[in-house]
Amino acid sequence: MNEAKYIWMDGEFIPWSEAKVHVLTHTLHYGNGVFEGTRAYQTENGLAIFRLEDHTKRLLNSAKILKIDVPFSQNELEKAQIELLRKNDFKGNVYIRPLIFLGYGKMGLYHIGAPVHVSIAAWEWGAYLGEEGLEKGIRVKISSIVRNPVKSTFGKAKAVANYLNSQMAKYEAIECGYEEALMLDDDGFVAEGSGECFFIVRDGVLITPPNDNSLESITQATILELAKERDIPIERRRITRDEVYISDEAFFTGTAAEVTPVREVDGRVIGNGKRGEITKELQDAYFDVVYGRDKGYKHYLTYI
Ligand code: PMP
């Protein structure tokens, strides 16, 4: 772990090593907590957080869905993230992890009344699926584990509990010798990766499923915006497993994963087995945006 100097906890900056919780922390037992994953990049004008407002809004929406009353406003949480990055004086790119959790003081499943805590950690973190993966692409396994069904879980919330499903899929994929899992929904259509949204390209058309069974991804929305600007035709519709096998290109998107090409799925080579042309175009465009080189997207950056 790339330790930083400070973590923000309930309104205060405390040393990294002192950001601790009690073993009877409610969220640790029952899984009711929400979090975010946000990145900040070193631009020519210094460190800039990508889409800070959108991530902070999603964090608060996640809490709303799970009936957690957050004792901080969106503005306060945004300021805390900015101040945290300043105080930690990072030299590289940063990953920010805000977490809203229920703490010590109440047990049992009726969670109302449990104390609500907010922490924000940030550390320097490189490419989530490997630097090499960004260029060469990764090998993916379609998971035997079905994505959390909408009938019984809350997929619009970036909820701690949702990630048990993701972890088991990721574990299975890695143990089987792959780098990432692609999960299907309970109807058998592509839902998302364990922590990413999924795109394919067929005959020049960019296709990604609607967010019925995936998080409302900020990176996916950015990629769709960039594709539209470049007149790349877009379809938002369900994708079947066999359609993935015969796609020309495929890639994952996520704050952590950025834009990671997929070169193989279940032993089927995707396209020519290399990063596809449209994938590269959108990946380059994405990095131009987050690094502040594309002046048309300055409004997505918060400079520290
Ligand atoms: N799906 C899941 C399950 C995720 O954890 C993430 C990462 N937050 C995504 C999709 C991508 O979302 P975003 O682009 O907003 O990071």
CSV table of C-alpha atoms and ligand atoms in Angstrom, one decimal:
chain,number,residue,atom,x,y,z
A,1,MET,CA,0.0,0.0,0.0
A,2,ASN,CA,1.3,3.4,-0.9
A,3,GLU,CA,0.7,5.2,2.4
A,4,ALA,CA,0.0,8.9,2.4
A,5,LYS,CA,0.3,11.3,5.3
A,6,TYR,CA,-3.3,12.1,6.2
A,7,ILE,CA,-6.8,10.6,6.0
A,8,TRP,CA,-9.8,12.8,6.4
A,9,MET,CA,-12.2,11.3,9.0
A,10,ASP,CA,-15.4,13.0,10.2
A,11,GLY,CA,-14.2,16.5,9.5
A,12,GLU,CA,-10.6,16.1,10.7
A,13,PHE,CA,-7.3,15.3,9.1
A,14,ILE,CA,-5.6,12.5,11.0
A,15,PRO,CA,-2.3,10.6,10.4
A,16,TRP,CA,-2.8,7.7,8.0
A,17,SER,CA,-1.9,5.1,10.7
A,18,GLU,CA,-4.5,6.4,13.1
A,19,ALA,CA,-7.5,6.0,10.9
A,20,LYS,CA,-9.0,3.0,12.7
A,21,VAL,CA,-12.4,1.5,13.6
A,22,HIS,CA,-13.7,-0.7,16.4
A,23,VAL,CA,-14.4,-4.5,15.7
A,24,LEU,CA,-18.1,-3.9,16.3
A,25,THR,CA,-18.3,-1.4,13.5
A,26,HIS,CA,-21.8,-2.0,12.1
A,27,THR,CA,-20.7,-2.0,8.4
A,28,LEU,CA,-18.1,-4.6,9.1
A,29,HIS,CA,-20.8,-7.0,10.2
A,30,TYR,CA,-23.7,-6.2,8.0
A,31,GLY,CA,-22.3,-4.6,4.9
A,32,ASN,CA,-24.3,-1.3,4.9
A,33,GLY,CA,-21.9,1.3,3.7
A,34,VAL,CA,-21.2,3.1,0.4
A,35,PHE,CA,-18.0,4.4,-1.2
A,36,GLU,CA,-16.6,6.1,-4.2
A,37,GLY,CA,-13.5,5.7,-6.4
A,38,THR,CA,-12.2,8.9,-7.9
A,39,ARG,CA,-9.0,9.7,-9.6
A,40,ALA,CA,-6.8,12.7,-9.8
A,41,TYR,CA,-4.1,13.1,-12.5
A,42,GLN,CA,-0.9,15.2,-12.6
A,43,THR,CA,-1.7,17.7,-15.4
A,44,GLU,CA,0.6,20.5,-16.7
A,45,ASN,CA,-1.2,22.7,-14.2
A,46,GLY,CA,-0.8,20.4,-11.3
A,47,LEU,CA,-3.0,17.7,-9.7
A,48,ALA,CA,-6.6,17.7,-10.9
A,49,ILE,CA,-9.5,15.6,-9.8
A,50,PHE,CA,-11.6,14.2,-12.6
A,51,ARG,CA,-15.4,14.7,-12.3
A,52,LEU,CA,-15.3,15.4,-8.5
A,53,GLU,CA,-18.8,16.7,-8.4
A,54,ASP,CA,-20.3,13.7,-10.2
A,55,HIS,CA,-18.5,11.3,-8.0
A,56,THR,CA,-19.5,13.1,-4.8
A,57,LYS,CA,-23.1,13.3,-6.0
A,58,ARG,CA,-23.1,9.6,-6.7
A,59,LEU,CA,-21.7,8.9,-3.2
A,60,LEU,CA,-24.5,10.9,-1.6
A,61,ASN,CA,-27.1,9.2,-3.8
A,62,SER,CA,-25.7,5.8,-2.8
A,63,ALA,CA,-26.2,6.8,0.8
A,64,LYS,CA,-29.7,7.9,0.1
A,65,ILE,CA,-30.6,4.6,-1.5
A,66,LEU,CA,-29.3,2.7,1.6
A,67,LYS,CA,-31.0,5.0,4.1
A,68,ILE,CA,-27.8,6.5,5.6
A,69,ASP,CA,-28.1,10.1,6.7
A,70,VAL,CA,-24.8,11.7,5.9
A,71,PRO,CA,-23.8,14.5,8.3
A,72,PHE,CA,-21.9,16.4,5.6
A,73,SER,CA,-23.0,18.3,2.5
A,74,GLN,CA,-21.8,17.7,-1.0
A,75,ASN,CA,-19.9,20.9,-0.8
A,76,GLU,CA,-18.2,19.9,2.4
A,77,LEU,CA,-17.2,16.6,1.0
A,78,GLU,CA,-15.8,18.1,-2.1
A,79,LYS,CA,-13.8,20.6,-0.1
A,80,ALA,CA,-12.5,17.8,2.1
A,81,GLN,CA,-11.2,15.9,-0.9
A,82,ILE,CA,-9.5,18.9,-2.4
A,83,GLU,CA,-7.9,19.8,1.0
A,84,LEU,CA,-6.8,16.2,1.5
A,85,LEU,CA,-4.9,16.1,-1.8
A,86,ARG,CA,-3.3,19.4,-1.0
A,87,LYS,CA,-2.1,18.3,2.5
A,88,ASN,CA,-0.7,15.0,1.2
A,89,ASP,CA,1.4,16.7,-1.4
A,90,PHE,CA,1.2,13.9,-3.9
A,91,LYS,CA,3.8,13.6,-6.7
A,92,GLY,CA,2.0,11.1,-8.8
A,93,ASN,CA,-1.5,10.2,-9.9
A,94,VAL,CA,-3.9,9.6,-7.1
A,95,TYR,CA,-6.9,7.4,-6.3
A,96,ILE,CA,-9.4,8.9,-3.8
A,97,ARG,CA,-11.6,6.6,-1.7
A,98,PRO,CA,-14.4,8.2,0.2
A,99,LEU,CA,-16.3,5.8,2.4
A,100,ILE,CA,-19.5,6.3,4.4
A,101,PHE,CA,-20.0,3.7,7.0
A,102,LEU,CA,-22.0,2.8,10.1
A,103,GLY,CA,-19.8,2.7,13.2
A,104,TYR,CA,-19.7,1.4,16.7
A,105,GLY,CA,-22.6,1.7,19.1
A,106,LYS,CA,-25.4,-0.4,17.8
A,107,MET,CA,-25.7,-4.0,16.6
A,108,GLY,CA,-28.6,-5.8,14.9
A,109,LEU,CA,-30.0,-5.5,11.5
A,110,TYR,CA,-32.2,-2.4,12.0
A,111,HIS,CA,-29.5,0.1,11.1
A,112,ILE,CA,-31.3,3.3,11.9
A,113,GLY,CA,-29.6,5.0,14.8
A,114,ALA,CA,-26.1,3.5,14.2
A,115,PRO,CA,-23.6,6.3,14.1
A,116,VAL,CA,-22.7,7.5,10.5
A,117,HIS,CA,-19.0,8.1,9.8
A,118,VAL,CA,-17.3,9.4,6.7
A,119,SER,CA,-13.7,8.8,5.8
A,120,ILE,CA,-11.7,9.9,2.8
A,121,ALA,CA,-8.4,8.2,2.0
A,122,ALA,CA,-6.2,9.0,-1.0
A,123,TRP,CA,-3.0,7.4,-2.2
A,124,GLU,CA,-0.8,7.2,-5.3
A,125,TRP,CA,-2.1,4.3,-7.5
A,126,GLY,CA,-1.1,3.2,-11.0
A,127,ALA,CA,-3.1,1.3,-13.6
A,128,TYR,CA,-5.6,-1.0,-11.9
A,129,LEU,CA,-5.4,-3.7,-14.5
A,130,GLY,CA,-1.7,-3.2,-15.2
A,131,GLU,CA,0.2,-0.7,-17.3
A,132,GLU,CA,0.8,-3.5,-19.9
A,133,GLY,CA,-2.9,-4.2,-20.0
A,134,LEU,CA,-3.7,-0.6,-21.2
A,135,GLU,CA,-1.7,-1.3,-24.3
A,136,LYS,CA,-1.9,-5.0,-25.0
A,137,GLY,CA,-5.3,-5.7,-23.5
A,138,ILE,CA,-6.3,-8.3,-21.0
A,139,ARG,CA,-7.7,-11.8,-20.9
A,140,VAL,CA,-11.2,-12.1,-19.5
A,141,LYS,CA,-13.4,-14.9,-18.2
A,142,ILE,CA,-17.2,-14.8,-18.3
A,143,SER,CA,-18.0,-15.4,-14.7
A,144,SER,CA,-20.0,-18.4,-13.4
A,145,ILE,CA,-21.3,-15.9,-10.9
A,146,VAL,CA,-24.4,-13.9,-11.9
A,147,ARG,CA,-24.4,-10.1,-11.3
A,148,ASN,CA,-26.4,-9.0,-8.3
A,149,PRO,CA,-30.0,-9.2,-9.5
A,150,VAL,CA,-32.0,-6.0,-9.5
A,151,LYS,CA,-34.9,-7.8,-7.8
A,152,SER,CA,-33.0,-8.1,-4.5
A,153,THR,CA,-30.1,-5.6,-4.6
A,154,PHE,CA,-29.4,-1.9,-5.2
A,155,GLY,CA,-27.2,-1.6,-8.2
A,156,LYS,CA,-27.4,2.2,-8.5
A,157,ALA,CA,-25.7,2.4,-5.1
A,158,LYS,CA,-22.0,1.9,-5.0
A,159,ALA,CA,-22.6,-0.2,-1.9
A,160,VAL,CA,-20.0,-2.1,0.1
A,161,ALA,CA,-22.2,-5.2,0.1
A,162,ASN,CA,-22.5,-5.3,-3.8
A,163,TYR,CA,-18.8,-6.0,-3.9
A,164,LEU,CA,-19.0,-9.5,-2.4
A,165,ASN,CA,-20.5,-10.5,-5.7
A,166,SER,CA,-17.7,-8.7,-7.6
A,167,GLN,CA,-14.9,-10.2,-5.4
A,168,MET,CA,-16.1,-13.8,-5.9
A,169,ALA,CA,-16.2,-13.2,-9.7
A,170,LYS,CA,-12.7,-11.6,-9.6
A,171,TYR,CA,-11.3,-14.4,-7.5
A,172,GLU,CA,-12.7,-17.0,-9.9
A,173,ALA,CA,-11.2,-15.3,-12.9
A,174,ILE,CA,-7.8,-14.8,-11.4
A,175,GLU,CA,-7.6,-18.4,-10.1
A,176,CYS,CA,-8.5,-19.6,-13.6
A,177,GLY,CA,-5.6,-17.7,-15.1
A,178,TYR,CA,-7.5,-14.7,-16.4
A,179,GLU,CA,-7.1,-11.0,-15.5
A,180,GLU,CA,-10.7,-9.9,-15.1
A,181,ALA,CA,-14.3,-11.3,-14.9
A,182,LEU,CA,-17.2,-10.3,-17.1
A,183,MET,CA,-20.5,-10.9,-15.3
A,184,LEU,CA,-23.8,-11.7,-16.9
A,185,ASP,CA,-27.1,-10.6,-15.5
A,186,ASP,CA,-29.8,-13.1,-14.4
A,187,ASP,CA,-31.2,-13.1,-17.9
A,188,GLY,CA,-27.8,-14.1,-19.3
A,189,PHE,CA,-26.9,-10.8,-20.9
A,190,VAL,CA,-23.7,-8.9,-20.2
A,191,ALA,CA,-24.0,-6.8,-17.1
A,192,GLU,CA,-20.5,-5.4,-16.3
A,193,GLY,CA,-17.0,-6.4,-15.0
A,194,SER,CA,-16.3,-6.9,-11.4
A,195,GLY,CA,-15.5,-3.2,-11.2
A,196,GLU,CA,-15.9,-1.8,-14.7
A,197,CYS,CA,-18.4,-1.3,-17.4
A,198,PHE,CA,-18.1,-3.1,-20.7
A,199,PHE,CA,-18.1,-2.1,-24.4
A,200,ILE,CA,-17.8,-3.9,-27.7
A,201,VAL,CA,-17.3,-2.7,-31.2
A,202,ARG,CA,-19.0,-4.4,-34.2
A,203,ASP,CA,-18.6,-3.1,-37.7
A,204,GLY,CA,-17.6,0.3,-36.4
A,205,VAL,CA,-20.5,0.6,-34.0
A,206,LEU,CA,-19.8,1.1,-30.3
A,207,ILE,CA,-22.1,-1.0,-28.2
A,208,THR,CA,-22.6,-1.0,-24.4
A,209,PRO,CA,-25.5,-2.2,-22.3
A,210,PRO,CA,-27.9,0.1,-20.5
A,211,ASN,CA,-27.2,0.5,-16.8
A,212,ASP,CA,-30.0,-1.8,-15.7
A,213,ASN,CA,-27.6,-4.2,-14.2
A,214,SER,CA,-24.5,-2.1,-13.7
A,215,LEU,CA,-23.4,0.9,-11.8
A,216,GLU,CA,-24.1,4.3,-13.5
A,217,SER,CA,-20.5,4.6,-14.5
A,218,ILE,CA,-18.9,8.0,-14.9
A,219,THR,CA,-16.2,6.7,-17.1
A,220,GLN,CA,-18.7,5.0,-19.4
A,221,ALA,CA,-20.7,8.2,-19.7
A,222,THR,CA,-17.4,10.1,-20.5
A,223,ILE,CA,-16.5,7.5,-23.2
A,224,LEU,CA,-20.0,7.8,-24.8
A,225,GLU,CA,-19.6,11.6,-24.8
A,226,LEU,CA,-16.2,11.3,-26.5
A,227,ALA,CA,-17.6,8.8,-29.1
A,228,LYS,CA,-20.5,11.1,-29.9
A,229,GLU,CA,-18.2,14.0,-30.4
A,230,ARG,CA,-16.2,11.9,-32.9
A,231,ASP,CA,-19.3,10.7,-34.8
A,232,ILE,CA,-18.7,7.1,-33.7
A,233,PRO,CA,-22.2,5.4,-33.9
A,234,ILE,CA,-23.4,4.2,-30.5
A,235,GLU,CA,-25.9,1.5,-29.5
A,236,ARG,CA,-27.1,1.0,-26.0
A,237,ARG,CA,-28.6,-2.4,-25.9
A,238,ARG,CA,-28.2,-5.8,-24.4
A,239,ILE,CA,-25.2,-7.9,-25.5
A,240,THR,CA,-25.1,-11.7,-25.4
A,241,ARG,CA,-22.1,-13.8,-24.5
A,242,ASP,CA,-21.7,-15.2,-28.0
A,243,GLU,CA,-21.8,-11.6,-29.5
A,244,VAL,CA,-18.8,-10.7,-27.2
A,245,TYR,CA,-16.9,-13.7,-28.8
A,246,ILE,CA,-17.4,-12.4,-32.3
A,247,SER,CA,-16.9,-8.7,-31.6
A,248,ASP,CA,-14.2,-6.7,-33.4
A,249,GLU,CA,-13.0,-4.9,-30.3
A,250,ALA,CA,-13.9,-5.0,-26.6
A,251,PHE,CA,-12.8,-2.9,-23.6
A,252,PHE,CA,-13.6,-2.2,-20.0
A,253,THR,CA,-14.1,1.3,-18.5
A,254,GLY,CA,-13.9,2.5,-15.0
A,255,THR,CA,-12.2,5.1,-12.8
A,256,ALA,CA,-9.6,2.5,-11.7
A,257,ALA,CA,-9.5,0.6,-14.9
A,258,GLU,CA,-9.6,3.7,-17.1
A,259,VAL,CA,-10.0,2.3,-20.7
A,260,THR,CA,-8.5,-1.2,-20.7
A,261,PRO,CA,-8.7,-3.2,-24.0
A,262,VAL,CA,-9.9,-6.8,-23.8
A,263,ARG,CA,-7.9,-9.1,-26.1
A,264,GLU,CA,-9.4,-12.5,-25.3
A,265,VAL,CA,-12.7,-13.7,-23.7
A,266,ASP,CA,-13.0,-17.4,-22.7
A,267,GLY,CA,-10.2,-18.4,-25.0
A,268,ARG,CA,-11.8,-16.6,-28.0
A,269,VAL,CA,-9.4,-14.0,-29.5
A,270,ILE,CA,-11.2,-10.6,-29.9
A,271,GLY,CA,-10.5,-9.0,-33.3
A,272,ASN,CA,-6.9,-9.4,-34.1
A,273,GLY,CA,-6.0,-9.9,-30.4
A,274,LYS,CA,-4.6,-6.4,-30.1
A,275,ARG,CA,-6.0,-3.1,-28.9
A,276,GLY,CA,-8.6,-2.1,-31.5
A,277,GLU,CA,-8.6,1.1,-33.5
A,278,ILE,CA,-11.7,2.6,-32.0
A,279,THR,CA,-10.6,1.4,-28.5
A,280,LYS,CA,-7.3,3.3,-29.0
A,281,GLU,CA,-9.0,6.4,-30.3
A,282,LEU,CA,-11.3,6.6,-27.3
A,283,GLN,CA,-8.5,5.6,-24.8
A,284,ASP,CA,-6.3,8.4,-26.2
A,285,ALA,CA,-9.2,10.8,-26.0
A,286,TYR,CA,-10.0,9.8,-22.4
A,287,PHE,CA,-6.4,10.4,-21.3
A,288,ASP,CA,-6.4,13.7,-23.1
A,289,VAL,CA,-9.4,14.7,-21.0
A,290,VAL,CA,-8.2,13.5,-17.6
A,291,TYR,CA,-4.7,15.0,-18.1
A,292,GLY,CA,-6.3,18.4,-19.1
A,293,ARG,CA,-4.9,18.3,-22.7
A,294,ASP,CA,-8.4,18.4,-24.2
A,295,LYS,CA,-9.4,22.0,-23.5
A,296,GLY,CA,-13.0,21.2,-24.3
A,297,TYR,CA,-13.4,19.2,-21.1
A,298,LYS,CA,-11.8,21.5,-18.6
A,299,HIS,CA,-15.1,21.7,-16.7
A,300,TYR,CA,-14.6,18.1,-15.6
A,301,LEU,CA,-11.3,18.9,-13.8
A,302,THR,CA,-10.9,20.4,-10.3
A,303,TYR,CA,-7.4,21.7,-9.9
A,304,ILE,CA,-5.9,21.3,-6.5
B,1,PMP,N1,-19.2,-1.1,-12.3
B,1,PMP,C1,-18.7,-1.3,-11.0
B,1,PMP,C2,-19.3,-2.5,-10.3
B,1,PMP,C3,-17.7,-0.6,-10.5
B,1,PMP,O1,-17.2,-0.8,-9.3
B,1,PMP,C4,-17.2,0.6,-11.2
B,1,PMP,C5,-16.1,1.4,-10.6
B,1,PMP,N2,-16.7,2.4,-9.8
B,1,PMP,C6,-17.7,0.8,-12.5
B,1,PMP,C7,-18.7,0.0,-13.0
B,1,PMP,C8,-17.2,2.0,-13.2
B,1,PMP,O2,-17.7,3.1,-12.7
B,1,PMP,P1,-16.9,4.5,-12.8
B,1,PMP,O3,-16.6,4.7,-14.3
B,1,PMP,O4,-17.9,5.6,-12.4
B,1,PMP,O5,-15.7,4.4,-12.0
